[in-house]
CSV table of C-alpha atoms (C1' of nucleotides) in Angstrom, one decimal:
chain,number,residue,atom,x,y,z
A,1,MET,CA,-4.9,-15.5,20.3
A,2,LEU,CA,-3.9,-12.3,17.9
A,3,ALA,CA,-3.1,-8.5,19.0
A,4,LEU,CA,-3.4,-6.0,16.4
A,5,ALA,CA,-1.2,-3.2,17.3
A,6,ASP,CA,-2.0,-0.1,15.5
A,7,CYS,CA,-0.4,3.6,16.0
A,8,ASN,CA,-2.7,6.4,16.5
A,9,SER,CA,-2.7,8.9,13.8
A,10,PHE,CA,0.8,7.8,13.1
A,11,TYR,CA,2.0,10.3,11.2
A,12,ALA,CA,0.8,13.1,13.0
A,13,SER,CA,2.2,11.4,16.3
A,14,CYS,CA,5.6,11.1,14.5
A,15,GLU,CA,5.5,15.0,13.9
A,16,ARG,CA,4.7,15.2,17.7
A,17,VAL,CA,7.5,13.2,19.2
A,18,PHE,CA,10.2,15.8,18.2
A,19,ASP,CA,8.0,19.1,18.5
A,20,PRO,CA,6.3,18.9,22.0
A,21,ARG,CA,4.2,22.3,20.7
A,22,LEU,CA,2.1,20.1,18.6
A,23,ARG,CA,0.7,18.3,21.6
A,24,ASP,CA,-2.8,18.7,22.2
A,25,ARG,CA,-3.1,21.1,19.3
A,26,PRO,CA,-5.2,19.7,15.7
A,27,VAL,CA,-2.6,18.3,13.3
A,28,VAL,CA,-2.7,17.2,9.6
A,29,VAL,CA,-0.2,15.5,7.7
A,30,LEU,CA,-0.8,16.2,3.9
A,31,SER,CA,0.1,13.5,1.1
A,32,ASN,CA,3.0,14.1,-1.5
A,33,ASN,CA,2.8,17.2,-3.1
A,34,ASP,CA,1.1,18.6,-0.1
A,35,GLY,CA,-2.3,17.3,-2.1
A,36,CYS,CA,-4.8,15.7,0.1
A,37,VAL,CA,-5.1,15.0,4.1
A,38,VAL,CA,-3.4,11.9,4.9
A,39,THR,CA,-3.7,11.5,8.4
A,40,ARG,CA,-5.4,13.8,11.0
A,41,SER,CA,-5.0,14.1,15.1
A,42,SER,CA,-8.1,13.3,17.0
A,43,GLU,CA,-8.2,17.3,17.5
A,44,ALA,CA,-8.3,18.2,13.9
A,45,LYS,CA,-10.7,15.4,13.4
A,46,ALA,CA,-13.0,16.7,15.9
A,47,LEU,CA,-13.0,19.8,13.9
A,48,GLY,CA,-14.6,17.8,10.7
A,49,ILE,CA,-11.4,17.1,8.7
A,50,ALA,CA,-11.9,13.9,6.9
A,51,VAL,CA,-9.3,11.8,5.6
A,52,GLY,CA,-8.6,12.0,1.9
A,53,VAL,CA,-9.8,15.7,1.5
A,54,PRO,CA,-8.0,17.9,-0.6
A,55,PHE,CA,-6.1,20.4,1.2
A,56,PHE,CA,-7.2,23.4,-0.6
A,57,GLN,CA,-10.7,23.0,0.4
A,58,ILE,CA,-9.6,23.4,4.2
A,59,ARG,CA,-6.9,25.8,4.0
A,60,ASP,CA,-9.2,28.5,5.3
A,61,LEU,CA,-10.4,26.4,8.2
A,62,ALA,CA,-6.9,25.5,8.9
A,63,LYS,CA,-6.0,28.8,9.3
A,64,ARG,CA,-8.9,30.0,11.2
A,65,HIS,CA,-8.4,27.1,14.3
A,66,GLY,CA,-4.3,27.2,14.1
A,67,ILE,CA,-4.4,24.0,12.5
A,68,VAL,CA,-0.8,22.4,12.2
A,69,VAL,CA,0.1,21.6,8.4
A,70,ARG,CA,2.8,19.4,7.8
A,71,SER,CA,4.1,17.7,4.3
A,72,SER,CA,4.5,14.2,4.5
A,73,ASN,CA,8.1,13.0,5.9
A,74,TYR,CA,8.3,9.5,5.0
A,75,THR,CA,11.9,9.4,5.9
A,76,LEU,CA,11.1,10.1,9.5
A,77,TYR,CA,8.1,8.0,9.6
A,78,GLY,CA,9.7,4.9,8.3
A,79,ASP,CA,12.7,5.3,10.8
A,80,LEU,CA,10.2,5.5,14.0
A,81,SER,CA,8.1,3.0,12.6
A,82,ALA,CA,11.1,0.6,12.5
A,83,ARG,CA,11.5,1.4,16.3
A,84,VAL,CA,8.0,0.8,17.0
A,85,MET,CA,8.2,-2.8,15.4
A,86,ALA,CA,11.3,-3.6,17.0
A,87,VAL,CA,9.6,-2.8,20.6
A,88,LEU,CA,6.4,-4.9,19.6
A,89,GLY,CA,8.9,-7.7,18.7
A,90,ARG,CA,9.9,-8.0,22.2
A,91,PHE,CA,6.4,-9.1,23.1
A,92,THR,CA,6.1,-11.6,21.0
A,93,PRO,CA,8.0,-14.5,19.1
A,94,TYR,CA,5.9,-13.8,15.9
A,95,LEU,CA,5.2,-10.4,14.7
A,96,GLU,CA,4.0,-9.9,11.5
A,97,VAL,CA,4.7,-6.1,10.2
A,98,TYR,CA,1.5,-5.3,8.3
A,99,SER,CA,2.1,-2.0,7.2
A,100,ILE,CA,3.9,1.0,8.5
A,101,ASP,CA,1.9,1.6,11.4
A,102,GLU,CA,0.2,-1.7,12.1
A,103,ALA,CA,1.7,-4.8,13.1
A,104,PHE,CA,-0.2,-8.5,14.3
A,105,MET,CA,1.3,-10.4,17.1
A,106,ASP,CA,1.1,-13.8,18.0
A,107,LEU,CA,0.0,-14.4,21.7
A,108,GLY,CA,-0.3,-18.1,21.8
A,109,GLY,CA,-2.4,-19.7,24.6
A,110,MET,CA,-2.3,-16.7,26.7
A,111,PRO,CA,-4.9,-17.1,29.3
A,112,ALA,CA,-8.1,-14.9,28.4
A,113,ASP,CA,-7.7,-13.0,32.0
A,114,ARG,CA,-4.3,-11.8,31.2
A,115,LEU,CA,-4.6,-10.3,27.6
A,116,VAL,CA,-5.7,-7.0,28.6
A,117,ASP,CA,-2.9,-6.4,31.1
A,118,TYR,CA,-0.5,-7.7,28.5
A,119,GLY,CA,-1.8,-5.3,25.9
A,120,ARG,CA,-1.7,-2.6,28.1
A,121,THR,CA,1.7,-3.3,29.3
A,122,ILE,CA,2.8,-3.5,25.5
A,123,ARG,CA,1.1,0.2,25.1
A,124,ARG,CA,2.7,1.6,28.0
A,125,THR,CA,6.5,0.5,26.8
A,126,VAL,CA,5.8,1.7,23.3
A,127,LEU,CA,4.8,5.1,24.2
A,128,ARG,CA,7.6,5.3,26.7
A,129,TRP,CA,10.3,4.4,24.4
A,130,THR,CA,9.2,5.6,21.3
A,131,GLY,CA,6.8,8.4,22.1
A,132,ILE,CA,4.2,6.8,19.7
A,133,PRO,CA,0.7,6.1,21.0
A,134,VAL,CA,-0.7,2.7,19.7
A,135,SER,CA,-4.3,0.8,20.4
A,136,ILE,CA,-4.3,-2.8,20.7
A,137,GLY,CA,-7.2,-5.0,19.6
A,138,ILE,CA,-7.2,-8.6,20.7
A,139,GLY,CA,-9.0,-11.2,19.3
A,140,PRO,CA,-8.8,-15.2,17.9
A,141,THR,CA,-8.6,-14.3,14.2
A,142,LYS,CA,-6.8,-11.4,12.5
A,143,THR,CA,-10.5,-10.0,11.4
A,144,LEU,CA,-11.7,-10.1,15.1
A,145,ALA,CA,-8.5,-8.4,16.4
A,146,LYS,CA,-9.3,-5.6,13.6
A,147,VAL,CA,-12.9,-5.3,15.1
A,148,ALA,CA,-11.0,-5.0,18.6
A,149,ASN,CA,-8.8,-2.4,17.7
A,150,HIS,CA,-11.5,-0.3,16.3
A,151,LEU,CA,-13.1,-0.8,19.3
A,152,ALA,CA,-9.8,0.6,21.5
A,153,LYS,CA,-9.6,3.3,19.0
A,154,ASN,CA,-13.1,4.6,18.3
A,155,ALA,CA,-15.1,3.9,21.8
A,156,PRO,CA,-14.6,7.0,23.8
A,157,ALA,CA,-14.2,6.8,27.3
A,158,LEU,CA,-17.8,7.1,28.2
A,159,PRO,CA,-18.2,9.0,31.6
A,160,GLY,CA,-20.9,7.8,33.7
A,161,GLN,CA,-21.8,4.8,31.9
A,162,SER,CA,-21.2,1.5,34.3
A,163,PRO,CA,-18.5,-0.9,32.9
A,164,ALA,CA,-20.9,-3.4,31.7
A,165,THR,CA,-17.8,-5.6,30.1
A,166,PRO,CA,-14.3,-5.3,30.9
A,167,GLY,CA,-13.5,-4.3,27.4
A,168,ARG,CA,-15.4,-1.0,27.6
A,169,ARG,CA,-13.8,-0.1,31.1
A,170,LEU,CA,-10.5,-0.4,29.4
A,171,ALA,CA,-11.5,1.3,26.0
A,172,ALA,CA,-9.9,4.4,27.5
A,173,GLU,CA,-6.7,2.9,27.8
A,174,GLY,CA,-6.2,2.0,24.6
A,175,VAL,CA,-6.6,-1.8,24.5
A,176,TRP,CA,-9.7,-4.1,23.6
A,177,SER,CA,-10.1,-8.0,24.0
A,178,LEU,CA,-12.8,-9.8,22.1
A,179,ALA,CA,-11.5,-13.2,23.3
A,180,ASP,CA,-15.0,-13.8,25.0
A,181,SER,CA,-17.6,-15.4,22.4
A,182,ARG,CA,-20.4,-13.8,24.0
A,183,GLU,CA,-19.0,-10.1,23.7
A,184,GLN,CA,-18.1,-11.0,20.1
A,185,THR,CA,-21.7,-11.4,19.4
A,186,ALA,CA,-22.7,-8.6,21.2
A,187,VAL,CA,-20.1,-6.4,19.6
A,188,LEU,CA,-20.7,-7.7,16.0
A,189,SER,CA,-24.5,-7.3,16.2
A,190,ARG,CA,-23.8,-3.2,16.5
A,191,LEU,CA,-20.7,-3.4,13.9
A,192,ASP,CA,-21.8,-2.3,10.2
A,193,VAL,CA,-20.5,-4.4,7.4
A,194,GLN,CA,-18.5,-1.2,5.9
A,195,ASP,CA,-16.6,-1.1,9.0
A,196,ILE,CA,-15.1,-4.6,8.5
A,197,TRP,CA,-11.6,-5.3,7.6
A,198,GLY,CA,-11.8,-6.5,3.8
A,199,ILE,CA,-15.5,-5.3,3.2
A,200,GLY,CA,-14.9,-2.1,1.0
A,201,SER,CA,-17.7,0.1,-0.2
A,202,ARG,CA,-18.4,-2.2,-3.3
A,203,LEU,CA,-18.8,-5.3,-1.3
A,204,ALA,CA,-20.9,-3.5,1.5
A,205,ALA,CA,-23.4,-2.1,-0.9
A,206,ARG,CA,-23.7,-5.6,-2.7
A,207,LEU,CA,-24.1,-7.2,1.0
A,208,LYS,CA,-26.5,-4.4,1.8
A,209,ARG,CA,-28.8,-5.0,-1.2
A,210,ALA,CA,-29.0,-8.7,-0.1
A,211,GLY,CA,-30.3,-7.7,3.4
A,212,ILE,CA,-26.9,-8.1,5.0
A,213,THR,CA,-26.3,-4.9,7.2
A,214,THR,CA,-24.1,-5.8,10.5
A,215,ALA,CA,-21.2,-8.0,10.9
A,216,LEU,CA,-23.2,-10.4,12.8
A,217,GLN,CA,-25.7,-10.9,9.9
A,218,LEU,CA,-22.8,-11.6,7.7
A,219,ARG,CA,-21.2,-14.2,10.4
A,220,GLU,CA,-24.4,-16.0,10.6
A,221,ALA,CA,-25.4,-16.2,6.7
A,222,SER,CA,-25.4,-19.4,4.7
A,223,PRO,CA,-21.9,-20.0,3.4
A,224,SER,CA,-23.1,-20.7,-0.1
A,225,HIS,CA,-24.9,-17.5,0.0
A,226,VAL,CA,-22.0,-15.1,1.2
A,227,ARG,CA,-19.5,-17.2,-1.6
A,228,ARG,CA,-22.3,-16.1,-4.4
A,229,LEU,CA,-22.6,-12.5,-3.0
A,230,VAL,CA,-19.0,-11.5,-2.1
A,231,GLY,CA,-16.7,-14.5,-3.6
A,232,VAL,CA,-14.1,-16.4,-1.6
A,233,VAL,CA,-12.5,-13.4,-0.2
A,234,GLY,CA,-15.5,-12.2,1.4
A,235,GLN,CA,-16.3,-15.9,2.4
A,236,ARG,CA,-13.0,-16.0,4.4
A,237,THR,CA,-13.8,-12.7,6.2
A,238,ALA,CA,-17.3,-14.3,7.2
A,239,LEU,CA,-15.5,-17.2,8.7
A,240,GLU,CA,-13.0,-15.2,10.4
A,241,LEU,CA,-15.8,-13.4,12.2
A,242,GLY,CA,-17.0,-16.5,13.6
A,243,GLY,CA,-13.5,-17.3,15.1
A,244,LEU,CA,-12.2,-19.6,12.5
A,245,PRO,CA,-8.8,-18.3,11.1
A,246,CYS,CA,-8.3,-18.1,7.5
A,247,ILE,CA,-5.9,-15.5,7.1
A,248,GLY,CA,-2.6,-16.8,8.5
A,249,MET,CA,0.4,-14.9,9.8
A,250,GLU,CA,3.0,-13.9,7.8
A,251,GLU,CA,6.5,-13.8,9.7
A,252,ALA,CA,8.7,-12.9,6.8
A,253,PRO,CA,7.4,-10.6,4.2
A,254,PRO,CA,7.2,-12.6,0.6
A,255,PRO,CA,9.4,-11.2,-2.1
A,256,ALA,CA,7.8,-8.3,-4.1
A,257,LYS,CA,6.0,-9.0,-7.2
A,258,SER,CA,6.2,-5.7,-8.6
A,259,ILE,CA,7.6,-2.3,-7.9
A,260,VAL,CA,5.9,1.1,-8.6
A,261,ARG,CA,8.0,4.4,-8.6
A,262,SER,CA,5.6,7.5,-9.7
A,263,ARG,CA,4.4,11.0,-8.4
A,264,SER,CA,2.5,13.8,-9.5
A,265,PHE,CA,4.1,17.0,-10.6
A,266,GLY,CA,4.6,20.0,-8.7
A,267,ARG,CA,3.3,22.0,-11.8
A,268,PRO,CA,1.7,20.8,-15.4
A,269,VAL,CA,4.3,19.6,-17.4
A,270,GLU,CA,4.2,20.1,-21.2
A,271,ARG,CA,7.4,19.3,-22.7
A,272,ARG,CA,8.6,16.3,-23.8
A,273,GLU,CA,12.1,16.8,-22.5
A,274,GLU,CA,10.6,17.4,-18.9
A,275,LEU,CA,8.7,14.2,-19.1
A,276,GLU,CA,11.5,12.3,-20.1
A,277,GLU,CA,13.6,13.5,-17.3
A,278,ALA,CA,10.8,12.9,-15.0
A,279,VAL,CA,10.2,9.0,-16.2
A,280,ALA,CA,14.3,8.5,-16.3
A,281,THR,CA,14.5,9.8,-12.5
A,282,HIS,CA,11.5,7.3,-11.6
A,283,ALA,CA,13.4,4.4,-13.3
A,284,THR,CA,16.5,5.4,-11.3
A,285,ARG,CA,14.4,4.9,-7.9
A,286,ALA,CA,12.9,1.8,-9.1
A,287,ALA,CA,16.3,0.5,-10.0
A,288,GLU,CA,17.7,1.6,-6.6
A,289,LYS,CA,14.9,-0.3,-4.8
A,290,LEU,CA,14.7,-3.4,-7.4
A,291,ARG,CA,18.4,-3.9,-6.3
A,292,LEU,CA,17.8,-3.6,-2.8
A,293,HIS,CA,15.5,-6.5,-3.0
A,294,ARG,CA,18.2,-8.2,-5.2
A,295,ARG,CA,15.9,-9.0,-7.7
A,296,VAL,CA,15.7,-8.4,-11.6
A,297,ALA,CA,12.9,-7.1,-13.6
A,298,GLY,CA,11.4,-9.0,-16.7
A,299,MET,CA,9.1,-6.0,-17.8
A,300,LEU,CA,8.8,-2.3,-17.5
A,301,SER,CA,6.0,-0.1,-18.0
A,302,VAL,CA,5.4,3.6,-18.0
A,303,PHE,CA,2.4,5.5,-17.4
A,304,VAL,CA,1.5,9.0,-18.0
A,305,ALA,CA,-1.8,11.3,-17.2
A,306,THR,CA,-3.1,14.6,-17.0
A,307,SER,CA,-5.1,15.6,-14.4
A,308,ARG,CA,-8.6,13.9,-14.1
A,309,PHE,CA,-10.2,17.4,-12.6
A,310,ARG,CA,-9.4,19.1,-15.8
A,311,GLU,CA,-10.9,18.7,-19.3
A,312,LYS,CA,-9.2,17.4,-21.9
A,313,PRO,CA,-8.1,14.1,-20.3
A,314,TYR,CA,-5.4,11.9,-21.4
A,315,ALA,CA,-4.0,8.6,-19.7
A,316,ASN,CA,-1.8,6.0,-21.2
A,317,LEU,CA,0.4,3.0,-20.5
A,318,ALA,CA,3.4,1.2,-22.4
A,319,THR,CA,4.9,-2.0,-21.7
A,320,VAL,CA,8.2,-2.9,-22.7
A,321,PRO,CA,9.9,-6.2,-22.3
A,322,LEU,CA,13.6,-6.7,-20.6
A,323,ASP,CA,15.3,-9.5,-22.2
A,324,PRO,CA,17.4,-10.7,-20.4
A,325,PRO,CA,15.8,-9.5,-16.9
A,326,THR,CA,17.9,-6.7,-15.6
A,327,ASP,CA,18.7,-4.5,-12.5
A,328,ASP,CA,21.0,-2.0,-14.2
A,329,THR,CA,20.1,1.6,-14.1
A,330,SER,CA,20.9,2.4,-17.5
A,331,ARG,CA,19.2,0.0,-19.2
A,332,LEU,CA,16.0,0.5,-17.3
A,333,ILE,CA,16.0,4.2,-18.3
A,334,HIS,CA,16.7,3.3,-22.1
A,335,ALA,CA,13.5,1.0,-21.6
A,336,ALA,CA,11.8,3.8,-19.8
A,337,LEU,CA,12.3,6.2,-22.7
A,338,ALA,CA,11.5,4.2,-25.3
A,339,ALA,CA,8.3,3.1,-23.5
A,340,LEU,CA,7.5,6.7,-23.3
A,341,ARG,CA,8.0,7.7,-26.7
A,342,PRO,CA,4.9,6.1,-28.4
A,343,ILE,CA,2.5,7.2,-25.6
A,344,PHE,CA,3.9,11.1,-25.3
A,345,ARG,CA,1.4,13.3,-27.1
A,346,GLU,CA,2.1,17.1,-27.7
A,347,GLY,CA,-0.6,19.5,-26.4
A,348,PHE,CA,-1.4,18.1,-23.0
A,349,LYS,CA,-1.0,19.3,-19.5
A,350,TYR,CA,0.6,16.0,-17.9
A,351,GLN,CA,0.0,16.0,-14.1
A,352,LYS,CA,1.7,12.3,-13.1
A,353,ALA,CA,4.2,10.0,-14.6
A,354,GLY,CA,5.5,6.6,-13.4
A,355,VAL,CA,7.6,3.6,-13.9
A,356,MET,CA,6.2,0.1,-13.0
A,357,LEU,CA,8.6,-3.2,-12.8
A,358,THR,CA,7.0,-6.8,-13.0
A,359,GLY,CA,8.0,-9.9,-13.9
A,360,LEU,CA,10.0,-9.9,-11.0
A,361,GLU,CA,12.5,-12.5,-10.1
A,362,PRO,CA,15.6,-13.5,-8.1
A,363,ARG,CA,18.9,-12.1,-9.2
A,364,GLU,CA,20.6,-15.3,-8.2
A,365,GLY,CA,20.0,-18.0,-10.7
A,366,LEU,CA,19.0,-15.9,-13.7
A,367,THR,CA,19.3,-17.7,-16.7
A,368,GLU,CA,22.2,-16.6,-18.8
A,369,SER,CA,21.5,-15.4,-22.3
A,370,LEU,CA,22.7,-18.0,-25.3
A,371,PHE,CA,22.9,-15.1,-27.9
A,372,VAL,CA,23.2,-11.6,-25.9
A,373,GLN,CA,26.3,-10.3,-24.7
A,374,TYR,CA,25.2,-7.7,-22.2
A,375,GLY,CA,28.4,-7.6,-19.7
A,376,ARG,CA,26.9,-8.7,-16.6
A,377,ASP,CA,29.8,-8.7,-14.7
A,378,ARG,CA,30.4,-5.1,-15.8
A,379,SER,CA,26.8,-3.9,-15.1
A,380,GLU,CA,27.1,-5.8,-11.7
A,381,ARG,CA,30.2,-3.8,-10.5
A,382,LEU,CA,29.2,-0.5,-11.7
A,383,MET,CA,25.8,-0.8,-10.1
A,384,ALA,CA,27.5,-1.6,-6.9
A,385,VAL,CA,29.8,1.4,-7.1
A,386,LEU,CA,26.8,3.5,-7.7
A,387,ASP,CA,24.9,2.3,-4.8
A,388,GLY,CA,28.0,2.3,-2.6
A,389,VAL,CA,28.6,5.9,-3.5
A,390,ASN,CA,25.5,7.3,-3.1
A,391,ARG,CA,25.1,5.5,0.3
A,392,HIS,CA,28.1,7.0,1.9
A,393,LEU,CA,28.0,10.2,0.0
A,394,GLY,CA,24.3,10.8,-0.2
A,395,PRO,CA,21.4,10.1,-2.7
A,396,ASP,CA,22.1,11.3,-6.1
A,397,THR,CA,25.6,11.8,-5.8
A,398,LEU,CA,26.2,9.8,-8.9
A,399,ARG,CA,23.3,9.9,-11.5
A,400,TYR,CA,22.8,9.7,-14.9
A,401,ALA,CA,22.4,13.1,-16.8
A,402,ALA,CA,18.9,11.7,-18.4
A,403,ALA,CA,17.4,12.0,-14.7
A,404,GLY,CA,18.2,15.9,-15.3
A,405,PHE,CA,19.5,18.4,-12.7
A,406,ALA,CA,17.0,21.4,-12.5
A,407,ARG,CA,13.8,19.3,-12.0
A,408,PRO,CA,11.5,22.3,-12.0
A,409,TRP,CA,8.3,19.8,-11.9
A,410,HIS,CA,9.6,18.3,-8.4
A,411,MET,CA,7.0,17.9,-6.0
A,412,ARG,CA,5.8,20.6,-3.8
A,413,ARG,CA,6.6,19.9,-0.1
A,414,GLU,CA,6.0,23.6,1.7
A,415,HIS,CA,5.5,22.3,5.2
A,416,ALA,CA,8.2,19.7,5.9
A,417,SER,CA,9.7,18.8,9.1
A,418,PRO,CA,13.7,18.0,9.5
A,419,HIS,CA,14.9,14.8,9.3
A,420,TYR,CA,15.4,14.4,12.6
A,421,THR,CA,16.7,11.1,13.1
A,422,THR,CA,18.4,10.5,9.7
A,423,ARG,CA,20.6,13.2,9.2
A,424,TRP,CA,23.2,14.9,11.1
A,425,ASP,CA,22.7,18.3,10.6
A,426,GLU,CA,18.9,17.9,11.1
A,427,LEU,CA,19.3,16.4,14.7
A,428,PRO,CA,16.8,18.1,17.2
A,429,ASN,CA,18.5,20.3,19.7
A,430,VAL,CA,17.5,20.2,23.7
A,431,ARG,CA,18.2,22.9,25.7
A,432,ALA,CA,18.1,22.8,29.5
A,433,SER,CA,16.7,26.1,31.0
B,1,DT,C1',-4.4,27.7,-8.6
B,2,DC,C1',-4.7,23.4,-5.8
B,3,DT,C1',-7.3,16.6,-5.7
B,4,DG,C1',-1.3,10.9,-3.2
B,5,DG,C1',1.5,6.5,-3.7
B,6,DG,C1',2.1,1.5,-3.5
B,7,DG,C1',0.6,-2.6,-3.2
B,8,DT,C1',-1.9,-7.6,-3.3
B,9,DC,C1',-5.1,-11.0,-4.7
B,10,DC,C1',-9.3,-13.1,-7.4
B,11,DT,C1',-12.0,-14.0,-11.6
B,12,DA,C1',-13.3,-14.8,-16.4
B,13,DG,C1',-11.8,-15.4,-20.9
B,14,DG,C1',-8.4,-16.5,-24.0
B,15,DA,C1',-4.7,-19.0,-25.8
B,16,DC,C1',-2.1,-23.0,-25.7
B,17,DC,C1',-0.5,-27.8,-24.4
B,18,DC,C1',-0.5,-33.0,-24.2
C,1,DT,C1',-25.1,-39.2,-37.1
C,2,DC,C1',-21.2,-39.0,-34.7
C,3,DT,C1',-16.1,-34.6,-32.4
C,4,DG,C1',-12.5,-35.7,-25.0
C,5,DG,C1',-10.5,-34.6,-21.1
C,6,DG,C1',-7.2,-32.0,-18.0
C,7,DG,C1',-4.6,-28.8,-17.3
C,8,DT,C1',-1.4,-24.1,-17.2
C,9,DC,C1',-0.2,-19.3,-18.5
C,10,DC,C1',-1.3,-14.6,-19.2
C,11,DT,C1',-4.2,-10.7,-19.2
C,12,DA,C1',-7.4,-6.9,-17.8
C,13,DG,C1',-10.8,-5.5,-14.8
C,14,DG,C1',-12.5,-5.5,-10.4
C,15,DA,C1',-12.0,-5.4,-5.5
C,16,DC,C1',-9.2,-4.4,-1.4
C,17,DC,C1',-5.9,-2.8,2.0
C,18,DC,C1',-2.9,1.1,4.3
DNA sequence: TCTGGGGTCCTAGGACCC
DNA sequence: TCTGGGGTCCTAGGACCC
């Protein structure tokens, strides 16, 4: 049996941990640049606010209903996520951290009648120790655990309804088990294919055109039909719905295959120099992440784009090889500026730029070049000093001038909460009265 | 005025190898 | 008249996830 633990409205819940005034109030958290709603509390959901909606479209609504608005604070969310995962890890020998707010847990051969109780204990402990509410779905495969989690989250407490199944009775407490195969069938017959993990809008539309509208119909369809319709990925999903595990647990995250760093600008950028600064900044951040993973990159791409909501659109991407592969910030900045040159065009209002590193390989065991003298030892020592200084004295204490200083294009973050748990001068104050 | 960021996997076709 | 078989690697596009 597997459990999927998923934090409820994770970013909004993080904001509430250190600001209790936000409890029971509608809260929305915005994407970078304060662009779109990425998370909303159940109270905000009840007001009809959808995830993904541009903030400017709901600004008036937010004001009218006293909705609390926050810019995203990924430093805080990342830190609280690590705490939640640490607590979950105490309840299972195998924890797979699937995303910032979700983890799969191996429950081994635990008897079916103990699963829900165990889930409630996990839930209670995480809430007590971290302040974050989680929902727990239990099933024999990842896909069924996802379905169960969906029920644990979405099934409201149904007052007056007789507790036909143990699952329904406990839904209000945030735990749902789909260990029982009869209940699986009943639940899948009511589940829209669109709501299955792994079936997005395109595949759902394709399935519905073929007359498959419920999860049960997908589970029961002939394997060759499913294979033709939605490929091997969809077929795995169908088998998982039938209780056959096709997606294994991954205990250690596989090494990264690519690293992307990009941002929308706080205001349109037109000048070449500003775009160069932004691209150099992204190259710097990507290089830091690369070294954190102890990898080197074999290729670097730069992309730029104007807003897709304005006329006169332009977007382009250029890739340059890095020979030999490297993790050196100055070489990556050079490569990024070289890649930008052919794709920069005068007369456009750029809205976004980014750097992508691919062809990643482990830093150890890198084949030395026969022909190029590039001072690897020197570069390694320099990067070690750079990272060491910035770790101890703060990000960007040492930096390349190419990345700029004023950074007028920087993203907007007008509703940011403090770094409660990662900066000494922003620790929360507690007063007894 | 204002519309996010960072990933993975699969597939088909082309180029190339022995 | 007749022209093999078995493979890998790379890329672009499409799909998905949170």
